[in-house]
Amino acid sequence: RNLLEGIRDDEKVISILPMERSLIENPEGHFLMFATANGRIKKSKLSEYSRINRNGKFALKFADGDSDNLVSVRPATDADHVVLVSASGNACRFMPSEEKTRASPETGETVTTYVVRVQGRISQGVSGMKLAKGDKVIGMIVTDDFDTSVLTISKYGMAKRSRLGSGEMVPLTEEGVAIVDESGVQVFERDGYRKTNRGTKGVRTMSLRDGDEIVSVRQIPDLGDQLFMLTGSGMMIRMVSGQTKETLGKVTKGTRIMELRNRDRTGYADEIVFVARLPSELISTGESLGEEE
């Protein structure tokens, strides 16, 4: 609040995006992707935000007024895929720059559009994910790296890490040899998160129990990255991302990374309220989690 003169009492900072000076000076081909709790998504040119005065600029107009709020902003290019994840455990994946063709109802000519069109600053965006009543978008992943991991963390201390993948069906192999079934037919499996259409409810990505819900979604490009989990009572733990177990199946509950159950395990005494990721390249040389503990 000391830095942002125009911030109101009911506002809070959602995202901080470090940008290289060269990118600000030459933003061609770069965008900002916005996601809201009610499932709206917006794509704007980075050049719209190259120069911002101390009073700030309006970047998004909410379609649902006070009932919606911003949850994530990420830099993007036309090569990136987007994954929206909801609190109830669904994930909707699509490529904003993918072209769609349709016949014009007026002329019958073929018209080419994009999954998510570029919009100016004062706009509402488009529907990114269909949500059930009471559900909300928790986070957004924007990347073109299929080898990156998507880590979802629930409020009761469960974590599930899965490779983003291409989303396509690929041959299942064992030691480089294709696997076939009893009928001699080659077996295929889904490579990571399946692509869905924008504006759909997506697919199940994490099984949640006992009233649990996802509270954080993090992209893990390097398993050496470290995580900080903070609970409502003020407890914090720090762990290496690679200590979370990778799961292939989407309808799984993941593994427990923090014990938050009460003494007799009939309920929960605490819950995770915040998660931060420390990139591995920012960790001091020679520093290790064991040495600090």
PDB file of C-alpha atoms in Angstrom:
ATOM      1  CA  ARG A   1       0.000   0.000   0.000  1.00  0.00           C
ATOM      2  CA  ASN A   2       2.982   2.326   0.461  1.00  0.00           C
ATOM      3  CA  LEU A   3       3.906   1.817  -3.196  1.00  0.00           C
ATOM      4  CA  LEU A   4       0.432   1.883  -4.774  1.00  0.00           C
ATOM      5  CA  GLU A   5      -1.196   5.252  -4.164  1.00  0.00           C
ATOM      6  CA  GLY A   6      -4.491   4.433  -5.851  1.00  0.00           C
ATOM      7  CA  ILE A   7      -5.233   1.120  -4.118  1.00  0.00           C
ATOM      8  CA  ARG A   8      -8.568   1.082  -2.279  1.00  0.00           C
ATOM      9  CA  ASP A   9      -9.310  -0.386   1.137  1.00  0.00           C
ATOM     10  CA  ASP A  10     -11.232  -3.300  -0.407  1.00  0.00           C
ATOM     11  CA  GLU A  11      -8.425  -4.149  -2.876  1.00  0.00           C
ATOM     12  CA  LYS A  12      -5.467  -6.490  -2.496  1.00  0.00           C
ATOM     13  CA  VAL A  13      -2.530  -7.535  -4.646  1.00  0.00           C
ATOM     14  CA  ILE A  14      -3.161 -10.845  -6.479  1.00  0.00           C
ATOM     15  CA  SER A  15      -0.108 -11.270  -8.710  1.00  0.00           C
ATOM     16  CA  ILE A  16       3.359  -9.770  -9.027  1.00  0.00           C
ATOM     17  CA  LEU A  17       4.931 -10.310 -12.462  1.00  0.00           C
ATOM     18  CA  PRO A  18       8.651  -9.533 -12.813  1.00  0.00           C
ATOM     19  CA  MET A  19       9.342  -8.393 -16.385  1.00  0.00           C
ATOM     20  CA  GLU A  20      12.694  -7.870 -18.110  1.00  0.00           C
ATOM     21  CA  ARG A  21      13.228  -4.354 -19.410  1.00  0.00           C
ATOM     22  CA  SER A  22      13.840  -5.708 -22.923  1.00  0.00           C
ATOM     23  CA  LEU A  23      10.401  -7.350 -22.887  1.00  0.00           C
ATOM     24  CA  ILE A  24       8.685  -4.158 -21.741  1.00  0.00           C
ATOM     25  CA  GLU A  25      10.444  -2.190 -24.477  1.00  0.00           C
ATOM     26  CA  ASN A  26       9.562  -4.788 -27.141  1.00  0.00           C
ATOM     27  CA  PRO A  27       6.327  -6.528 -26.046  1.00  0.00           C
ATOM     28  CA  GLU A  28       5.244  -7.686 -29.510  1.00  0.00           C
ATOM     29  CA  GLY A  29       3.877 -11.249 -29.379  1.00  0.00           C
ATOM     30  CA  HIS A  30       3.489 -11.237 -25.601  1.00  0.00           C
ATOM     31  CA  PHE A  31       0.242 -11.094 -23.630  1.00  0.00           C
ATOM     32  CA  LEU A  32      -1.209 -11.130 -20.125  1.00  0.00           C
ATOM     33  CA  MET A  33      -3.774 -13.807 -19.251  1.00  0.00           C
ATOM     34  CA  PHE A  34      -6.328 -13.014 -16.519  1.00  0.00           C
ATOM     35  CA  ALA A  35      -8.519 -15.561 -14.688  1.00  0.00           C
ATOM     36  CA  THR A  36     -11.369 -14.834 -12.275  1.00  0.00           C
ATOM     37  CA  ALA A  37     -13.026 -16.893  -9.540  1.00  0.00           C
ATOM     38  CA  ASN A  38     -16.237 -17.200 -11.585  1.00  0.00           C
ATOM     39  CA  GLY A  39     -14.387 -18.798 -14.482  1.00  0.00           C
ATOM     40  CA  ARG A  40     -13.846 -15.814 -16.792  1.00  0.00           C
ATOM     41  CA  ILE A  41     -10.607 -15.546 -18.762  1.00  0.00           C
ATOM     42  CA  LYS A  42      -9.154 -12.602 -20.628  1.00  0.00           C
ATOM     43  CA  LYS A  43      -6.197 -12.205 -22.990  1.00  0.00           C
ATOM     44  CA  SER A  44      -4.676  -8.734 -23.480  1.00  0.00           C
ATOM     45  CA  LYS A  45      -1.560  -7.478 -25.231  1.00  0.00           C
ATOM     46  CA  LEU A  46       1.342  -6.814 -22.871  1.00  0.00           C
ATOM     47  CA  SER A  47       1.860  -3.492 -24.670  1.00  0.00           C
ATOM     48  CA  GLU A  48      -1.373  -2.269 -23.023  1.00  0.00           C
ATOM     49  CA  TYR A  49       0.478  -2.317 -19.686  1.00  0.00           C
ATOM     50  CA  SER A  50       3.988  -1.265 -20.707  1.00  0.00           C
ATOM     51  CA  ARG A  51       3.552   2.150 -19.131  1.00  0.00           C
ATOM     52  CA  ILE A  52       1.571   2.419 -15.909  1.00  0.00           C
ATOM     53  CA  ASN A  53       1.504   5.479 -13.689  1.00  0.00           C
ATOM     54  CA  ARG A  54       1.481   5.359  -9.893  1.00  0.00           C
ATOM     55  CA  ASN A  55      -2.310   5.509  -9.807  1.00  0.00           C
ATOM     56  CA  GLY A  56      -2.501   2.293 -11.818  1.00  0.00           C
ATOM     57  CA  LYS A  57      -4.650   1.281 -14.792  1.00  0.00           C
ATOM     58  CA  PHE A  58      -7.896  -0.628 -15.037  1.00  0.00           C
ATOM     59  CA  ALA A  59      -7.033  -4.022 -16.511  1.00  0.00           C
ATOM     60  CA  LEU A  60     -10.287  -5.987 -16.254  1.00  0.00           C
ATOM     61  CA  LYS A  61     -14.004  -5.254 -16.066  1.00  0.00           C
ATOM     62  CA  PHE A  62     -15.893  -7.844 -14.035  1.00  0.00           C
ATOM     63  CA  ALA A  63     -18.916  -9.306 -15.779  1.00  0.00           C
ATOM     64  CA  ASP A  64     -20.550 -10.266 -12.469  1.00  0.00           C
ATOM     65  CA  GLY A  65     -19.674  -7.117 -10.534  1.00  0.00           C
ATOM     66  CA  ASP A  66     -18.893  -7.571  -6.845  1.00  0.00           C
ATOM     67  CA  SER A  67     -19.634 -11.314  -6.961  1.00  0.00           C
ATOM     68  CA  ASP A  68     -16.407 -12.008  -8.898  1.00  0.00           C
ATOM     69  CA  ASN A  69     -12.737 -11.386  -8.212  1.00  0.00           C
ATOM     70  CA  LEU A  70      -9.363 -11.854  -9.868  1.00  0.00           C
ATOM     71  CA  VAL A  71      -7.451 -15.004  -8.875  1.00  0.00           C
ATOM     72  CA  SER A  72      -4.463 -15.127 -11.237  1.00  0.00           C
ATOM     73  CA  VAL A  73      -2.532 -13.191 -13.892  1.00  0.00           C
ATOM     74  CA  ARG A  74       0.186 -14.832 -15.989  1.00  0.00           C
ATOM     75  CA  PRO A  75       2.390 -13.778 -18.939  1.00  0.00           C
ATOM     76  CA  ALA A  76       1.635 -15.698 -22.128  1.00  0.00           C
ATOM     77  CA  THR A  77       2.533 -16.177 -25.801  1.00  0.00           C
ATOM     78  CA  ASP A  78       0.617 -17.779 -28.657  1.00  0.00           C
ATOM     79  CA  ALA A  79       2.433 -21.084 -27.979  1.00  0.00           C
ATOM     80  CA  ASP A  80       1.049 -21.462 -24.449  1.00  0.00           C
ATOM     81  CA  HIS A  81      -1.632 -23.778 -23.104  1.00  0.00           C
ATOM     82  CA  VAL A  82      -3.911 -22.744 -20.232  1.00  0.00           C
ATOM     83  CA  VAL A  83      -5.160 -24.947 -17.389  1.00  0.00           C
ATOM     84  CA  LEU A  84      -7.872 -23.607 -15.077  1.00  0.00           C
ATOM     85  CA  VAL A  85      -8.380 -25.556 -11.836  1.00  0.00           C
ATOM     86  CA  SER A  86     -11.436 -25.286  -9.593  1.00  0.00           C
ATOM     87  CA  ALA A  87     -11.757 -25.763  -5.823  1.00  0.00           C
ATOM     88  CA  SER A  88     -13.853 -28.906  -6.323  1.00  0.00           C
ATOM     89  CA  GLY A  89     -11.055 -30.624  -8.278  1.00  0.00           C
ATOM     90  CA  ASN A  90     -11.855 -30.074 -11.962  1.00  0.00           C
ATOM     91  CA  ALA A  91      -9.363 -28.899 -14.598  1.00  0.00           C
ATOM     92  CA  CYS A  92     -10.144 -27.246 -17.934  1.00  0.00           C
ATOM     93  CA  ARG A  93      -7.281 -27.190 -20.477  1.00  0.00           C
ATOM     94  CA  PHE A  94      -7.240 -25.337 -23.807  1.00  0.00           C
ATOM     95  CA  MET A  95      -4.948 -23.358 -26.105  1.00  0.00           C
ATOM     96  CA  PRO A  96      -6.113 -19.710 -26.377  1.00  0.00           C
ATOM     97  CA  SER A  97      -4.402 -19.069 -29.729  1.00  0.00           C
ATOM     98  CA  GLU A  98      -5.838 -22.197 -31.399  1.00  0.00           C
ATOM     99  CA  GLU A  99      -7.825 -21.333 -34.501  1.00  0.00           C
ATOM    100  CA  LYS A 100     -11.469 -22.362 -34.920  1.00  0.00           C
ATOM    101  CA  THR A 101     -13.351 -22.249 -38.211  1.00  0.00           C
ATOM    102  CA  ARG A 102     -17.095 -21.918 -38.744  1.00  0.00           C
ATOM    103  CA  ALA A 103     -19.504 -20.930 -41.478  1.00  0.00           C
ATOM    104  CA  SER A 104     -20.852 -17.386 -41.288  1.00  0.00           C
ATOM    105  CA  PRO A 105     -24.664 -17.465 -40.820  1.00  0.00           C
ATOM    106  CA  GLU A 106     -25.006 -14.344 -42.987  1.00  0.00           C
ATOM    107  CA  THR A 107     -22.752 -15.154 -45.954  1.00  0.00           C
ATOM    108  CA  GLY A 108     -21.956 -18.833 -45.546  1.00  0.00           C
ATOM    109  CA  GLU A 109     -18.253 -18.067 -45.888  1.00  0.00           C
ATOM    110  CA  THR A 110     -15.724 -19.746 -43.636  1.00  0.00           C
ATOM    111  CA  VAL A 111     -14.736 -17.540 -40.705  1.00  0.00           C
ATOM    112  CA  THR A 112     -11.609 -18.141 -38.618  1.00  0.00           C
ATOM    113  CA  THR A 113     -11.610 -17.159 -34.953  1.00  0.00           C
ATOM    114  CA  TYR A 114      -9.477 -17.931 -31.910  1.00  0.00           C
ATOM    115  CA  VAL A 115     -10.392 -19.908 -28.791  1.00  0.00           C
ATOM    116  CA  VAL A 116      -9.641 -16.764 -26.748  1.00  0.00           C
ATOM    117  CA  ARG A 117      -9.507 -13.543 -28.740  1.00  0.00           C
ATOM    118  CA  VAL A 118      -7.310 -10.618 -27.731  1.00  0.00           C
ATOM    119  CA  GLN A 119      -9.224  -7.864 -25.922  1.00  0.00           C
ATOM    120  CA  GLY A 120      -8.442  -4.358 -24.721  1.00  0.00           C
ATOM    121  CA  ARG A 121      -7.980  -3.305 -21.110  1.00  0.00           C
ATOM    122  CA  ILE A 122     -11.568  -2.338 -20.296  1.00  0.00           C
ATOM    123  CA  SER A 123     -13.273  -5.618 -21.208  1.00  0.00           C
ATOM    124  CA  GLN A 124     -14.856  -8.562 -19.417  1.00  0.00           C
ATOM    125  CA  GLY A 125     -13.075 -11.432 -21.110  1.00  0.00           C
ATOM    126  CA  VAL A 126     -14.871 -14.641 -22.064  1.00  0.00           C
ATOM    127  CA  SER A 127     -16.081 -17.771 -20.315  1.00  0.00           C
ATOM    128  CA  GLY A 128     -13.078 -19.940 -19.516  1.00  0.00           C
ATOM    129  CA  MET A 129     -14.602 -22.661 -17.336  1.00  0.00           C
ATOM    130  CA  LYS A 130     -18.117 -23.771 -16.456  1.00  0.00           C
ATOM    131  CA  LEU A 131     -18.532 -24.088 -12.692  1.00  0.00           C
ATOM    132  CA  ALA A 132     -21.062 -25.928 -10.549  1.00  0.00           C
ATOM    133  CA  LYS A 133     -22.978 -23.931  -7.958  1.00  0.00           C
ATOM    134  CA  GLY A 134     -20.701 -22.978  -5.075  1.00  0.00           C
ATOM    135  CA  ASP A 135     -17.494 -23.853  -6.995  1.00  0.00           C
ATOM    136  CA  LYS A 136     -14.795 -21.353  -7.985  1.00  0.00           C
ATOM    137  CA  VAL A 137     -11.545 -21.172  -9.934  1.00  0.00           C
ATOM    138  CA  ILE A 138      -8.535 -21.410  -7.624  1.00  0.00           C
ATOM    139  CA  GLY A 139      -5.626 -21.012 -10.015  1.00  0.00           C
ATOM    140  CA  MET A 140      -4.324 -20.971 -13.559  1.00  0.00           C
ATOM    141  CA  ILE A 141      -1.297 -22.550 -15.257  1.00  0.00           C
ATOM    142  CA  VAL A 142       0.022 -20.910 -18.463  1.00  0.00           C
ATOM    143  CA  THR A 143       2.904 -22.718 -20.207  1.00  0.00           C
ATOM    144  CA  ASP A 144       4.156 -24.343 -23.389  1.00  0.00           C
ATOM    145  CA  ASP A 145       6.352 -26.816 -21.476  1.00  0.00           C
ATOM    146  CA  PHE A 146       4.653 -30.231 -21.595  1.00  0.00           C
ATOM    147  CA  ASP A 147       7.204 -31.649 -19.151  1.00  0.00           C
ATOM    148  CA  THR A 148       6.224 -29.215 -16.397  1.00  0.00           C
ATOM    149  CA  SER A 149       4.243 -30.558 -13.426  1.00  0.00           C
ATOM    150  CA  VAL A 150       0.895 -29.293 -12.181  1.00  0.00           C
ATOM    151  CA  LEU A 151       0.709 -29.445  -8.383  1.00  0.00           C
ATOM    152  CA  THR A 152      -2.650 -29.119  -6.635  1.00  0.00           C
ATOM    153  CA  ILE A 153      -2.746 -28.718  -2.835  1.00  0.00           C
ATOM    154  CA  SER A 154      -5.865 -29.057  -0.688  1.00  0.00           C
ATOM    155  CA  LYS A 155      -6.695 -27.192   2.509  1.00  0.00           C
ATOM    156  CA  TYR A 156      -6.401 -30.395   4.577  1.00  0.00           C
ATOM    157  CA  GLY A 157      -2.811 -31.088   3.493  1.00  0.00           C
ATOM    158  CA  MET A 158      -3.155 -33.372   0.456  1.00  0.00           C
ATOM    159  CA  ALA A 159      -1.028 -32.780  -2.661  1.00  0.00           C
ATOM    160  CA  LYS A 160      -1.203 -34.256  -6.140  1.00  0.00           C
ATOM    161  CA  ARG A 161       1.488 -33.736  -8.789  1.00  0.00           C
ATOM    162  CA  SER A 162       0.946 -34.706 -12.433  1.00  0.00           C
ATOM    163  CA  ARG A 163       2.842 -34.019 -15.656  1.00  0.00           C
ATOM    164  CA  LEU A 164       1.069 -31.549 -17.938  1.00  0.00           C
ATOM    165  CA  GLY A 165       1.854 -33.614 -21.043  1.00  0.00           C
ATOM    166  CA  SER A 166       0.587 -33.103 -24.572  1.00  0.00           C
ATOM    167  CA  GLY A 167      -2.927 -34.264 -23.757  1.00  0.00           C
ATOM    168  CA  GLU A 168      -2.845 -36.727 -26.661  1.00  0.00           C
ATOM    169  CA  MET A 169      -3.215 -40.519 -26.637  1.00  0.00           C
ATOM    170  CA  VAL A 170       0.239 -42.136 -26.927  1.00  0.00           C
ATOM    171  CA  PRO A 171       1.349 -45.800 -27.168  1.00  0.00           C
ATOM    172  CA  LEU A 172       1.971 -47.470 -23.798  1.00  0.00           C
ATOM    173  CA  THR A 173       5.451 -48.971 -23.691  1.00  0.00           C
ATOM    174  CA  GLU A 174       7.639 -50.918 -21.275  1.00  0.00           C
ATOM    175  CA  GLU A 175      11.410 -50.593 -21.685  1.00  0.00           C
ATOM    176  CA  GLY A 176      10.864 -49.226 -25.166  1.00  0.00           C
ATOM    177  CA  VAL A 177       8.618 -52.109 -26.277  1.00  0.00           C
ATOM    178  CA  ALA A 178       4.990 -51.416 -27.217  1.00  0.00           C
ATOM    179  CA  ILE A 179       2.425 -53.092 -24.941  1.00  0.00           C
ATOM    180  CA  VAL A 180      -0.493 -54.966 -26.487  1.00  0.00           C
ATOM    181  CA  ASP A 181      -3.609 -56.459 -24.932  1.00  0.00           C
ATOM    182  CA  GLU A 182      -4.810 -60.092 -25.048  1.00  0.00           C
ATOM    183  CA  SER A 183      -6.206 -59.514 -28.519  1.00  0.00           C
ATOM    184  CA  GLY A 184      -2.890 -58.200 -29.823  1.00  0.00           C
ATOM    185  CA  VAL A 185      -4.148 -54.624 -30.040  1.00  0.00           C
ATOM    186  CA  GLN A 186      -1.676 -51.925 -29.065  1.00  0.00           C
ATOM    187  CA  VAL A 187      -2.503 -50.210 -25.767  1.00  0.00           C
ATOM    188  CA  PHE A 188      -2.638 -46.407 -25.561  1.00  0.00           C
ATOM    189  CA  GLU A 189      -2.696 -44.012 -22.598  1.00  0.00           C
ATOM    190  CA  ARG A 190      -3.387 -40.326 -22.123  1.00  0.00           C
ATOM    191  CA  ASP A 191      -0.266 -38.156 -21.967  1.00  0.00           C
ATOM    192  CA  GLY A 192      -1.041 -35.794 -19.090  1.00  0.00           C
ATOM    193  CA  TYR A 193      -4.062 -33.508 -18.948  1.00  0.00           C
ATOM    194  CA  ARG A 194      -6.687 -34.010 -21.650  1.00  0.00           C
ATOM    195  CA  LYS A 195      -7.571 -30.973 -23.743  1.00  0.00           C
ATOM    196  CA  THR A 196     -11.142 -29.729 -23.389  1.00  0.00           C
ATOM    197  CA  ASN A 197     -13.106 -26.931 -24.972  1.00  0.00           C
ATOM    198  CA  ARG A 198     -13.040 -23.481 -23.412  1.00  0.00           C
ATOM    199  CA  GLY A 199     -16.123 -22.841 -21.320  1.00  0.00           C
ATOM    200  CA  THR A 200     -16.678 -26.464 -20.286  1.00  0.00           C
ATOM    201  CA  LYS A 201     -16.454 -27.943 -16.790  1.00  0.00           C
ATOM    202  CA  GLY A 202     -13.262 -29.786 -17.734  1.00  0.00           C
ATOM    203  CA  VAL A 203     -12.196 -33.140 -16.339  1.00  0.00           C
ATOM    204  CA  ARG A 204     -11.632 -34.484 -12.844  1.00  0.00           C
ATOM    205  CA  THR A 205      -8.065 -33.885 -11.702  1.00  0.00           C
ATOM    206  CA  MET A 206      -8.092 -34.658  -7.949  1.00  0.00           C
ATOM    207  CA  SER A 207     -10.301 -36.721  -5.662  1.00  0.00           C
ATOM    208  CA  LEU A 208     -11.364 -34.783  -2.559  1.00  0.00           C
ATOM    209  CA  ARG A 209     -12.932 -36.166   0.632  1.00  0.00           C
ATOM    210  CA  ASP A 210     -14.352 -34.997   3.981  1.00  0.00           C
ATOM    211  CA  GLY A 211     -15.316 -31.558   2.689  1.00  0.00           C
ATOM    212  CA  ASP A 212     -11.784 -30.904   1.428  1.00  0.00           C
ATOM    213  CA  GLU A 213     -11.094 -28.480  -1.433  1.00  0.00           C
ATOM    214  CA  ILE A 214      -8.146 -27.285  -3.508  1.00  0.00           C
ATOM    215  CA  VAL A 215      -6.636 -24.052  -2.184  1.00  0.00           C
ATOM    216  CA  SER A 216      -3.548 -23.718  -4.407  1.00  0.00           C
ATOM    217  CA  VAL A 217      -2.362 -24.650  -7.891  1.00  0.00           C
ATOM    218  CA  ARG A 218       1.329 -24.367  -8.696  1.00  0.00           C
ATOM    219  CA  GLN A 219       3.346 -24.982 -11.842  1.00  0.00           C
ATOM    220  CA  ILE A 220       6.491 -26.963 -10.971  1.00  0.00           C
ATOM    221  CA  PRO A 221       9.000 -26.697 -13.852  1.00  0.00           C
ATOM    222  CA  ASP A 222      11.855 -28.055 -11.700  1.00  0.00           C
ATOM    223  CA  LEU A 223      11.492 -30.709  -8.999  1.00  0.00           C
ATOM    224  CA  GLY A 224      14.228 -28.878  -7.085  1.00  0.00           C
ATOM    225  CA  ASP A 225      11.825 -25.974  -6.511  1.00  0.00           C
ATOM    226  CA  GLN A 226      10.792 -25.551  -2.885  1.00  0.00           C
ATOM    227  CA  LEU A 227       7.336 -25.038  -1.409  1.00  0.00           C
ATOM    228  CA  PHE A 228       6.187 -23.055   1.618  1.00  0.00           C
ATOM    229  CA  MET A 229       2.835 -24.013   3.155  1.00  0.00           C
ATOM    230  CA  LEU A 230       1.225 -21.711   5.738  1.00  0.00           C
ATOM    231  CA  THR A 231      -1.754 -22.761   7.884  1.00  0.00           C
ATOM    232  CA  GLY A 232      -4.512 -20.712   9.483  1.00  0.00           C
ATOM    233  CA  SER A 233      -2.917 -21.093  12.924  1.00  0.00           C
ATOM    234  CA  GLY A 234       0.382 -19.649  11.682  1.00  0.00           C
ATOM    235  CA  MET A 235       2.378 -22.885  11.230  1.00  0.00           C
ATOM    236  CA  MET A 236       4.658 -23.083   8.187  1.00  0.00           C
ATOM    237  CA  ILE A 237       6.548 -25.960   6.608  1.00  0.00           C
ATOM    238  CA  ARG A 238       9.095 -25.942   3.789  1.00  0.00           C
ATOM    239  CA  MET A 239       9.713 -28.878   1.470  1.00  0.00           C
ATOM    240  CA  VAL A 240      11.272 -29.753  -1.882  1.00  0.00           C
ATOM    241  CA  SER A 241       8.714 -30.153  -4.676  1.00  0.00           C
ATOM    242  CA  GLY A 242      10.200 -33.504  -5.623  1.00  0.00           C
ATOM    243  CA  GLN A 243       9.087 -34.911  -2.269  1.00  0.00           C
ATOM    244  CA  THR A 244       5.499 -34.845  -3.518  1.00  0.00           C
ATOM    245  CA  LYS A 245       4.549 -38.080  -5.250  1.00  0.00           C
ATOM    246  CA  GLU A 246       3.861 -37.981  -8.975  1.00  0.00           C
ATOM    247  CA  THR A 247       0.559 -39.622  -9.897  1.00  0.00           C
ATOM    248  CA  LEU A 248      -0.550 -40.699 -13.366  1.00  0.00           C
ATOM    249  CA  GLY A 249      -4.239 -41.173 -12.656  1.00  0.00           C
ATOM    250  CA  LYS A 250      -6.369 -38.035 -12.571  1.00  0.00           C
ATOM    251  CA  VAL A 251      -9.014 -39.312 -10.125  1.00  0.00           C
ATOM    252  CA  THR A 252      -6.647 -39.803  -7.185  1.00  0.00           C
ATOM    253  CA  LYS A 253      -6.427 -37.997  -3.866  1.00  0.00           C
ATOM    254  CA  GLY A 254      -2.632 -37.574  -3.923  1.00  0.00           C
ATOM    255  CA  THR A 255      -0.441 -37.859  -0.839  1.00  0.00           C
ATOM    256  CA  ARG A 256      -0.461 -36.144   2.548  1.00  0.00           C
ATOM    257  CA  ILE A 257       2.217 -33.456   2.855  1.00  0.00           C
ATOM    258  CA  MET A 258       1.074 -31.911   6.143  1.00  0.00           C
ATOM    259  CA  GLU A 259      -0.684 -33.547   9.106  1.00  0.00           C
ATOM    260  CA  LEU A 260      -3.623 -31.323   9.997  1.00  0.00           C
ATOM    261  CA  ARG A 261      -5.978 -33.893  11.543  1.00  0.00           C
ATOM    262  CA  ASN A 262      -6.874 -33.667  15.217  1.00  0.00           C
ATOM    263  CA  ARG A 263      -5.402 -36.073  17.771  1.00  0.00           C
ATOM    264  CA  ASP A 264      -8.006 -38.818  17.356  1.00  0.00           C
ATOM    265  CA  ARG A 265      -8.234 -38.209  13.569  1.00  0.00           C
ATOM    266  CA  THR A 266     -11.969 -37.611  13.595  1.00  0.00           C
ATOM    267  CA  GLY A 267     -11.631 -34.144  12.065  1.00  0.00           C
ATOM    268  CA  TYR A 268      -9.172 -31.387  11.255  1.00  0.00           C
ATOM    269  CA  ALA A 269      -7.575 -28.944  13.674  1.00  0.00           C
ATOM    270  CA  ASP A 270      -6.039 -26.651  11.047  1.00  0.00           C
ATOM    271  CA  GLU A 271      -5.978 -25.957   7.311  1.00  0.00           C
ATOM    272  CA  ILE A 272      -3.590 -24.592   4.682  1.00  0.00           C
ATOM    273  CA  VAL A 273      -4.347 -20.985   3.714  1.00  0.00           C
ATOM    274  CA  PHE A 274      -1.342 -20.037   1.560  1.00  0.00           C
ATOM    275  CA  VAL A 275       1.265 -21.736  -0.649  1.00  0.00           C
ATOM    276  CA  ALA A 276       4.371 -20.173  -2.223  1.00  0.00           C
ATOM    277  CA  ARG A 277       6.979 -21.645  -4.589  1.00  0.00           C
ATOM    278  CA  LEU A 278      10.680 -20.788  -4.458  1.00  0.00           C
ATOM    279  CA  PRO A 279      12.385 -21.541  -7.826  1.00  0.00           C
ATOM    280  CA  SER A 280      15.434 -23.763  -7.505  1.00  0.00           C
ATOM    281  CA  GLU A 281      17.707 -21.219  -9.214  1.00  0.00           C
ATOM    282  CA  LEU A 282      17.078 -18.756  -6.358  1.00  0.00           C
ATOM    283  CA  ILE A 283      18.230 -21.183  -3.669  1.00  0.00           C
ATOM    284  CA  SER A 284      21.742 -20.429  -2.404  1.00  0.00           C
ATOM    285  CA  THR A 285      24.488 -22.801  -3.541  1.00  0.00           C
ATOM    286  CA  GLY A 286      25.052 -25.503  -0.964  1.00  0.00           C
ATOM    287  CA  GLU A 287      21.851 -24.742   0.867  1.00  0.00           C
ATOM    288  CA  SER A 288      19.704 -27.754   1.625  1.00  0.00           C
ATOM    289  CA  LEU A 289      16.534 -28.332   3.547  1.00  0.00           C
ATOM    290  CA  GLY A 290      18.307 -30.700   5.896  1.00  0.00           C
ATOM    291  CA  GLU A 291      20.996 -28.180   6.796  1.00  0.00           C
ATOM    292  CA  GLU A 292      18.439 -25.532   7.732  1.00  0.00           C
ATOM    293  CA  GLU A 293      16.451 -27.891   9.875  1.00  0.00           C
TER     294      GLU A 293
END
